[in-house]
Coordinates of C-alpha atoms in Angstrom, one line a residue:
X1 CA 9.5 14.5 6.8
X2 CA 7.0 16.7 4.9
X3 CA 5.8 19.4 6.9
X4 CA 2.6 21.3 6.6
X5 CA 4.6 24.6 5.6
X6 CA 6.3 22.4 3.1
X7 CA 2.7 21.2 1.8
X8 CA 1.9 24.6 1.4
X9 CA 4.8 25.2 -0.7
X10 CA 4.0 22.1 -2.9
X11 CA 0.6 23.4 -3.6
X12 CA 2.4 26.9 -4.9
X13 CA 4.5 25.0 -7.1
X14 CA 1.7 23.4 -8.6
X15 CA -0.2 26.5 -9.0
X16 CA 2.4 28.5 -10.5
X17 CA 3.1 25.3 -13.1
X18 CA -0.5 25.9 -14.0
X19 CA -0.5 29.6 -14.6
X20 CA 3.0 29.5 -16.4
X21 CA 1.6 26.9 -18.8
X22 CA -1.7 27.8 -19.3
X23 CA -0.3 31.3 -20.4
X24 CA 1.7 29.6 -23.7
X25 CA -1.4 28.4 -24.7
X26 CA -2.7 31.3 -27.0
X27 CA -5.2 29.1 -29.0
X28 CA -8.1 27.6 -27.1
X29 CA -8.5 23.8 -26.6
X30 CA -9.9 21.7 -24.5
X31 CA -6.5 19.8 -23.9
X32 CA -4.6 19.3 -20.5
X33 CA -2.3 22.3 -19.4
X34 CA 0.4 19.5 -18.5
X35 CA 1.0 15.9 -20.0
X36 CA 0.9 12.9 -17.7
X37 CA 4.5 11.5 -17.9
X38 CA 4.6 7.1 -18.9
X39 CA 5.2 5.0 -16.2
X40 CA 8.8 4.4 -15.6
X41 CA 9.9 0.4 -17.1
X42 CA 10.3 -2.0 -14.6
X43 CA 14.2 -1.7 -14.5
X44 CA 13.6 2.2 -13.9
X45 CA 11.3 1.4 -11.5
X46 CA 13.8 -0.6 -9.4
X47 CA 16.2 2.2 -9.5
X48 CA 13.3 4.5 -7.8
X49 CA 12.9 1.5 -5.6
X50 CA 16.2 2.1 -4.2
X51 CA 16.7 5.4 -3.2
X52 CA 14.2 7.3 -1.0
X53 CA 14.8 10.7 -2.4
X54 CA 14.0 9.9 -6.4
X55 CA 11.2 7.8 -5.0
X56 CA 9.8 10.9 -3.3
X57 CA 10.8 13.0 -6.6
X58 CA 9.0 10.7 -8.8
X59 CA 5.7 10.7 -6.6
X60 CA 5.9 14.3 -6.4
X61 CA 6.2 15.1 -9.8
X62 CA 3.1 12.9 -10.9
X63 CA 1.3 14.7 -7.6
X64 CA 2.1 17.8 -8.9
X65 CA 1.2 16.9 -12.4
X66 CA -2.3 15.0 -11.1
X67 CA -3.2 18.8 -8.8
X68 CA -2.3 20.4 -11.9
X69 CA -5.2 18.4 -13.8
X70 CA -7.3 18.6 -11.2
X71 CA -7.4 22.8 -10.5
X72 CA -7.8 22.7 -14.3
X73 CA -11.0 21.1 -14.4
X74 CA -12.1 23.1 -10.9
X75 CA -11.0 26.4 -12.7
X76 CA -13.5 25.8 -15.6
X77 CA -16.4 25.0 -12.8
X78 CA -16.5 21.2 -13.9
X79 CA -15.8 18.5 -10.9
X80 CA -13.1 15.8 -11.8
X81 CA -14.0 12.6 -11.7
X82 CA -11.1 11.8 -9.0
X83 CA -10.0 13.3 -6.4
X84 CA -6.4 13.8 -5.6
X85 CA -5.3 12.7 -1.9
X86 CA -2.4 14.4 -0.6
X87 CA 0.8 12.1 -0.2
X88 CA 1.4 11.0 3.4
X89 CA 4.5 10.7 4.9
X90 CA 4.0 6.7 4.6
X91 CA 3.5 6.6 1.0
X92 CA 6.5 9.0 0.7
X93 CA 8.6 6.8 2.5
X94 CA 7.2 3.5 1.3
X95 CA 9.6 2.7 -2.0
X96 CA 6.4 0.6 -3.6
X97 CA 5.5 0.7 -6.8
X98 CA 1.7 0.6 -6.3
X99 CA 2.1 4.1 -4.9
X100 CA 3.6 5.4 -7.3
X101 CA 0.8 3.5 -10.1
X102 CA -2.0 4.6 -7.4
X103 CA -1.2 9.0 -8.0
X104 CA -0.2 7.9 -12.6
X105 CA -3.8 6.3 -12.4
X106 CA -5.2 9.5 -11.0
X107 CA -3.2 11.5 -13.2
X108 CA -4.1 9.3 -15.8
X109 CA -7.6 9.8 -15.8
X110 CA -8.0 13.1 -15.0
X111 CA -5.9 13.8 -18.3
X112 CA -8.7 11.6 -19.9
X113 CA -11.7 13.6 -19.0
X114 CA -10.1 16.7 -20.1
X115 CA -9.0 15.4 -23.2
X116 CA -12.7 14.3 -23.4
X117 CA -14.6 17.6 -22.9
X118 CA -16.3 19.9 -25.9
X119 CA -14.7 23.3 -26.5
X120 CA -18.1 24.5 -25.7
X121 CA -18.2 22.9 -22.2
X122 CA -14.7 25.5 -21.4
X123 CA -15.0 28.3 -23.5
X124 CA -16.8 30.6 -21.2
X125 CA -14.3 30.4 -18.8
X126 CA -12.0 30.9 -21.0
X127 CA -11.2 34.8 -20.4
X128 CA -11.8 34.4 -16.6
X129 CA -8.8 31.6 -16.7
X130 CA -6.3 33.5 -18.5
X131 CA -6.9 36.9 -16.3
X132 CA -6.6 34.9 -12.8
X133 CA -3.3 32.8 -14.2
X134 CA -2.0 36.6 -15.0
X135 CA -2.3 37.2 -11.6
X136 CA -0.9 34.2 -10.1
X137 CA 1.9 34.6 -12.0
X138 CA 3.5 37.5 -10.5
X139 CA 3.3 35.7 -7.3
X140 CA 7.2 34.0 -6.0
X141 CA 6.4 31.0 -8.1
X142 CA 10.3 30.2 -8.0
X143 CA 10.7 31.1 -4.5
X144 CA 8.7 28.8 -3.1
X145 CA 10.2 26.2 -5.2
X146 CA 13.7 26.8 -4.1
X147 CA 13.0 27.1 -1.0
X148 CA 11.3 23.9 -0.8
X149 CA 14.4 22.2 -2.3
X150 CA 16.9 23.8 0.2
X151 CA 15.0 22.8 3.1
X152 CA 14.2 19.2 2.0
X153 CA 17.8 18.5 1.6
X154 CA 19.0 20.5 5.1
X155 CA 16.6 18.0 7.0
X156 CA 17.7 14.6 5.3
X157 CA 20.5 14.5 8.4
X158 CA 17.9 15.1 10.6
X159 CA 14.8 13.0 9.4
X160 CA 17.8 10.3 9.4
X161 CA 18.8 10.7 12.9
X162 CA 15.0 11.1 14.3
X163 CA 14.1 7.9 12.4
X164 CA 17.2 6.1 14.0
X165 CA 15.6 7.0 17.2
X166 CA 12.1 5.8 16.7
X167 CA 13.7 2.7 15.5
X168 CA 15.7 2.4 19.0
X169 CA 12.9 3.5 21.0
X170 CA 10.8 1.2 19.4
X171 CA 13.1 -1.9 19.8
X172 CA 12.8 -1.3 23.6
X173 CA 9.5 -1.2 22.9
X174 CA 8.7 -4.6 21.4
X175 CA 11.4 -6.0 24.1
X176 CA 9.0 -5.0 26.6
X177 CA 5.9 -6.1 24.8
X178 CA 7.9 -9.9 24.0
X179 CA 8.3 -10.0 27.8
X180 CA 5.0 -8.9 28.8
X181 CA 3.4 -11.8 26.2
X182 CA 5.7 -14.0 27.2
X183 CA 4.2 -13.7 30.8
X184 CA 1.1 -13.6 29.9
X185 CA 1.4 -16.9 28.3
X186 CA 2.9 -19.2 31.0
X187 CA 0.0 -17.5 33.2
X188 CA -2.9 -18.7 30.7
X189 CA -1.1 -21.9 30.0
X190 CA -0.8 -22.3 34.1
X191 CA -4.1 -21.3 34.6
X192 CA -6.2 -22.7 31.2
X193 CA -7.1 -25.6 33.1
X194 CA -9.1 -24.3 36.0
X195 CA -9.8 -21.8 33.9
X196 CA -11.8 -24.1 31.6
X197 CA -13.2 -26.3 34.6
X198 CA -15.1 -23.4 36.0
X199 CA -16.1 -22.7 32.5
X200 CA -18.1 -25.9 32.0
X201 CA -19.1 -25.6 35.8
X202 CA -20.2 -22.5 35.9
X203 CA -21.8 -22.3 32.5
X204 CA -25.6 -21.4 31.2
X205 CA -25.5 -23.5 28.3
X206 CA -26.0 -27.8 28.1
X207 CA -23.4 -29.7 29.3
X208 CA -23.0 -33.1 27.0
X209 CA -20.4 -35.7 28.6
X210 CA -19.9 -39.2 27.2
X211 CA -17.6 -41.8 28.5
X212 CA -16.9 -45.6 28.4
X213 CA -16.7 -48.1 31.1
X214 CA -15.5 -50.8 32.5
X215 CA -18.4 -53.0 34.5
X216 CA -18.8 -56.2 37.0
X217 CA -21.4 -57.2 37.9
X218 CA -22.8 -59.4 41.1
X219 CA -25.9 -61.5 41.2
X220 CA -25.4 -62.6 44.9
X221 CA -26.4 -66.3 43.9
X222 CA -23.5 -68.9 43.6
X223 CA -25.7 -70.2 39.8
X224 CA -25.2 -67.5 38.0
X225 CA -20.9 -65.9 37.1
X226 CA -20.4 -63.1 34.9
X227 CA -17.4 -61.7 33.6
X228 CA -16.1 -58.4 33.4
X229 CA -18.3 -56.3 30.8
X230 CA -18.1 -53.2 29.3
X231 CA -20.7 -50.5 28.3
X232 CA -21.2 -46.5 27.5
X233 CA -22.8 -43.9 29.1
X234 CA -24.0 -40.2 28.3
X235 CA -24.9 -37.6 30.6
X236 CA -26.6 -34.5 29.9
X237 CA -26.7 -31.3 31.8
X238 CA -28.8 -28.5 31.6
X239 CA -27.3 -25.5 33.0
X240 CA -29.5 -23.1 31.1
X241 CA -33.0 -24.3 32.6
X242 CA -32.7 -22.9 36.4
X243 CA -30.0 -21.7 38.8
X244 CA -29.9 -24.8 40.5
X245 CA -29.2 -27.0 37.5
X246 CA -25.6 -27.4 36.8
X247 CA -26.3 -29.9 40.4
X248 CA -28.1 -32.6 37.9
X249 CA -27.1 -34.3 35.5
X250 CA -29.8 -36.6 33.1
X251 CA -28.1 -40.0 31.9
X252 CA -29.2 -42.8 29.6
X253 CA -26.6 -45.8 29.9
X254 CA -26.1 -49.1 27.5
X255 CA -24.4 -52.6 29.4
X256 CA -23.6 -55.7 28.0
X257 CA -22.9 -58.1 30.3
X258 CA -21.8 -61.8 29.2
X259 CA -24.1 -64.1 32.5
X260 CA -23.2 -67.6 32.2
X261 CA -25.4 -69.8 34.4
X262 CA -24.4 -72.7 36.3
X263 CA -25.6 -76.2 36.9
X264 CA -24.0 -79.4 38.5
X265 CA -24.5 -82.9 37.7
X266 CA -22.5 -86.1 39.5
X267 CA -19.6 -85.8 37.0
X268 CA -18.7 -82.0 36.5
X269 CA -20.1 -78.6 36.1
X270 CA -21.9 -77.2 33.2
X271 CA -22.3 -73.5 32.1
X272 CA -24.5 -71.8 29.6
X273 CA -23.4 -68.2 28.1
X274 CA -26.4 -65.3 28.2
X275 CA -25.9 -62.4 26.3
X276 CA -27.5 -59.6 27.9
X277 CA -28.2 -56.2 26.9
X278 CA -29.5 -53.4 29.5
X279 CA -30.4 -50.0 29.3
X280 CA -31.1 -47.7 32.0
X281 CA -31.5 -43.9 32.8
X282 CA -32.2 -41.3 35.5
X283 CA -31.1 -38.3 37.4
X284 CA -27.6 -37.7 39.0
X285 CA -27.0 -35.3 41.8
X286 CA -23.8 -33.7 40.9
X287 CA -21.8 -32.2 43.9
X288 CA -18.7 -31.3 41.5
X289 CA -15.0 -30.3 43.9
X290 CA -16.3 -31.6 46.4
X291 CA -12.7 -32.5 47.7
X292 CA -9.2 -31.3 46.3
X293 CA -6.4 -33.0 45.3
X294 CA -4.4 -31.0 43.6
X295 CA -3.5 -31.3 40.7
X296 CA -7.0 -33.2 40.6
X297 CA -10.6 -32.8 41.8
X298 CA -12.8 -35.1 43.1
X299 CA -16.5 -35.2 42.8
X300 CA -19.6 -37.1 44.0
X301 CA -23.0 -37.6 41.9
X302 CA -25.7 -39.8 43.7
X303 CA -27.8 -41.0 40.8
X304 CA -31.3 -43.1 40.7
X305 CA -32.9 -44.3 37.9
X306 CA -34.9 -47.2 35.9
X307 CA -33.5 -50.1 33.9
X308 CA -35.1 -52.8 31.4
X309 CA -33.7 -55.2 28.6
X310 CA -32.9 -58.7 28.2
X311 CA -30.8 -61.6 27.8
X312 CA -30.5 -64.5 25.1
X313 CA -28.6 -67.7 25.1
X314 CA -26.4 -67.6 21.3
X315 CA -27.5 -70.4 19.0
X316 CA -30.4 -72.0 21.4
X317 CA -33.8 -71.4 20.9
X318 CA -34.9 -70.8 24.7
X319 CA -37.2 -68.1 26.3
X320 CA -35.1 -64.4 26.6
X321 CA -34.1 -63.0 30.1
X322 CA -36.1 -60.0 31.2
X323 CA -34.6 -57.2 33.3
X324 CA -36.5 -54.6 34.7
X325 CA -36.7 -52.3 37.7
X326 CA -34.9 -49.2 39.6
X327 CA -31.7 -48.7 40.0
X328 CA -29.6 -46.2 42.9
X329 CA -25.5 -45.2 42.7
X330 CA -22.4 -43.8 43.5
X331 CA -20.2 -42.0 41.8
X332 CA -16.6 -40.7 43.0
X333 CA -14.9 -39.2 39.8
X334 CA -11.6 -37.2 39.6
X335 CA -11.1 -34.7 37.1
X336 CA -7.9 -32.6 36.0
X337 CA -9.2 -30.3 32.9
X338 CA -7.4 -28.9 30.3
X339 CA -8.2 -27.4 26.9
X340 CA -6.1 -30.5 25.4
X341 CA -8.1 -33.6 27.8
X342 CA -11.3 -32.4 29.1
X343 CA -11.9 -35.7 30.9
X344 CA -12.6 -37.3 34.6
X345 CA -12.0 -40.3 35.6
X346 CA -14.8 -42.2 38.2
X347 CA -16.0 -45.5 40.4
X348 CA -18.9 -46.2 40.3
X349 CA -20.4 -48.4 42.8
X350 CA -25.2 -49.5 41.9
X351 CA -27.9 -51.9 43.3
X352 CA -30.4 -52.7 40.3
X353 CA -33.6 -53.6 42.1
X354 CA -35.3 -56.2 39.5
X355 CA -38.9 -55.4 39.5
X356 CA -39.7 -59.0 38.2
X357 CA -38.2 -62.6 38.4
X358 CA -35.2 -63.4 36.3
X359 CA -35.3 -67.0 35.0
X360 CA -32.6 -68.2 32.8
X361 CA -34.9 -71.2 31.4
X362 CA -31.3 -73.6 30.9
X363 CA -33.2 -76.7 29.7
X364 CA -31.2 -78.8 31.7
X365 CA -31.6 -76.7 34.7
X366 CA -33.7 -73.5 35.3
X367 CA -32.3 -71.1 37.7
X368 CA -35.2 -69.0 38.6
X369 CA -33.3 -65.9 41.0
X370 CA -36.4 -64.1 41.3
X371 CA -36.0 -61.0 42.4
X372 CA -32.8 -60.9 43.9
X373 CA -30.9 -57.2 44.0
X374 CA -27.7 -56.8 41.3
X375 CA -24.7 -55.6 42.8
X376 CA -22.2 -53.5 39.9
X377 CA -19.0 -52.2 39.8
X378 CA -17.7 -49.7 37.5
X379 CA -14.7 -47.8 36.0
X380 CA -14.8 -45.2 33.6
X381 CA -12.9 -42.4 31.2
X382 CA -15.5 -39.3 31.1
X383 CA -15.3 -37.0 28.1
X384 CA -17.1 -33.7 27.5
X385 CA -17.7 -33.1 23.8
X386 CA -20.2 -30.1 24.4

């Protein structure tokens, strides 16, 4: 571990490198006071790579050698064009090879600029330099050194055994961190589901749902059958508009039912297939948990609304079916949500109430129903998308 007092003793090195090599340099020239070392080859570098203390010795010395460059250009009043960062005890400790190209790059072009300077950019410093590196000299350049050295070694045992205790200390650590997710994790995975129901329930933005369905529907006349038909649904809510809205829901709704309409002669009964295609849509009132059954919820919506559309015998040229009037329902939907199936399930029970006569113009038989009410029965998968 590199202490500040040891820090301190690094920058005397350095300083006393500068003075005891600036001093051999009788003739003037704007050359560094140190040369930047090469880059150790990639097989020496793999030898640094494995031992901690020539790792540290390596990025020391091109440290040392990058401060060196650095109080050289400071000393002559001219800023370098890189700073030099003080190892940390990280990049000490890190064995990488980027580190140890991040302090030869600094080195390097420190070395650079002063190669790159005029004589006349230095040379009034000149005699200011060599009387402050006379000074510095007497100073316990090789005191500071050695003592460095001797108390880097006496701590290895130390900095070992300290480390080995951050490593066990930490291990406990991360024990109790692994447990503490791990509960965390069976609580959100217990709780994601109401946790995401009150979400969509409670939230300010539109609600989109879409679902499919199963339909039958009753005509209450013994002329007319129809078989079981099918038919989609979408149902907007707008949450964001008022407090009150998350209780309605707007709906638009598409049903195909397949009518076949009946008519006797003396021998046997004939039928005639209607393909029919209604649209409807309107306002639910959405009382959502109304009743709990756990693992599920139940809900009510109470719905009116208007339908239209029509109905056309395939391959016969006769007059189209009109439908066309209001419609009421009830809904009872369970729902059990999840982030994985965001979905209900619900009955649906509706009285159309045909706001004109429905003829089905067979030509061997009309059946004129006029306006007789439309009994349906529905089942349907619920999605929310939105």
């Amino acid at each position: 571990m590199v202490t500040k007092y040891q820090t301190q003793n690094i920058m005397q090195c350095i300083l006393c490198m500068i003075f005891i090599v600036m001093m051999t340099h009788s003739a003037f020239a704007a050359d560094p006071v140190v040369k930047l070392p090469p880059m150790p080859s990639k097989s020496e570098m793999e030898v640094y790579e494995e031992s901690e203390e020539l790792f540290a010795k390596l990025l020391l010395n091109y440290y040392q050698i990058a401060s060196t460059l650095e109080a050289q250009l400071k000393n002559w009043d001219i800023k370098p064009t890189v700073n030099v960062p003080t190892p940390t005890l990280d990049e000490l400790t890190s064995q990488e090879s980027k580190t140890i190209k991040k302090y030869f790059t600094i080195g390097f072009k420190l070395q650079l600029q002063i190669e790159s300077l005029s004589e006349e950019q230095v040379h009034a410093h000149l005699t200011d330099i060599q009387k402050r590196l006379i000074n510095e000299r007497k100073r316990n350049a090789e005191l500071g050194i050695s003592k460095y050295e001797l108390e880097l070694a006496s701590k290895n045992t130390e900095v070992y055994k300290n480390r080995l205790n951050e490593v066990l200390t930490m291990s406990d650590s991360l024990k109790l961190a692994n447990d503490s997710i791990t509960y965390q994790y069976y609580m959100l995975k217990y709780s994601s589901g109401d946790a995401y129901s009150r979400a969509i329930i409670n939230s300010s933005s539109p609600t989109l749902m879409l679902s499919n369905q199963a339909c039958l529907l009753a005509f209450n006349t013994d002329v007319l059958q129809t078989d079981v038909s099918f038919g989609a649904k979408a149902e907007l809510n707008l949450n964001s508009i008022a407090e009150y809205d998350k209780y309605f829901d707007l709906w638009f709704a598409y049903l195909m039912p397949q009518v076949k309409s009946i008519h006797n002669n003396t021998t046997a009964s004939i039928t005639r297939d209607w393909n029919s295609n209604i649209y409807s849509f309107g306002l639910n009132l959405n009382l959502p948990e109304v009743i709990e059954l756990k693992p599920v919820k139940a809900g009510i919506k109470l719905g009116v609304g208007h339908y239209w559309g029509s109905g056309t015998s395939p391959n016969v040229s006769l007059p189209e079916i009109d439908y066309k009037g209001q419609l009421m329902n009830v809904e009872l939907n369970f729902s059990r949500f999840t982030t994985l199936s965001p979905m209900s399930l619900y009955f649906n029970f509706g009285v159309l109430f045909p706001s004109r006569e429905m003829i089905y113009a067979d030509p061997v038989q009309v059946q004129n129903i006029l306006k007789n009410n439309i009994t349906t029965f529905a089942l349907g998968l619920r999605f929310t998308i939105l």
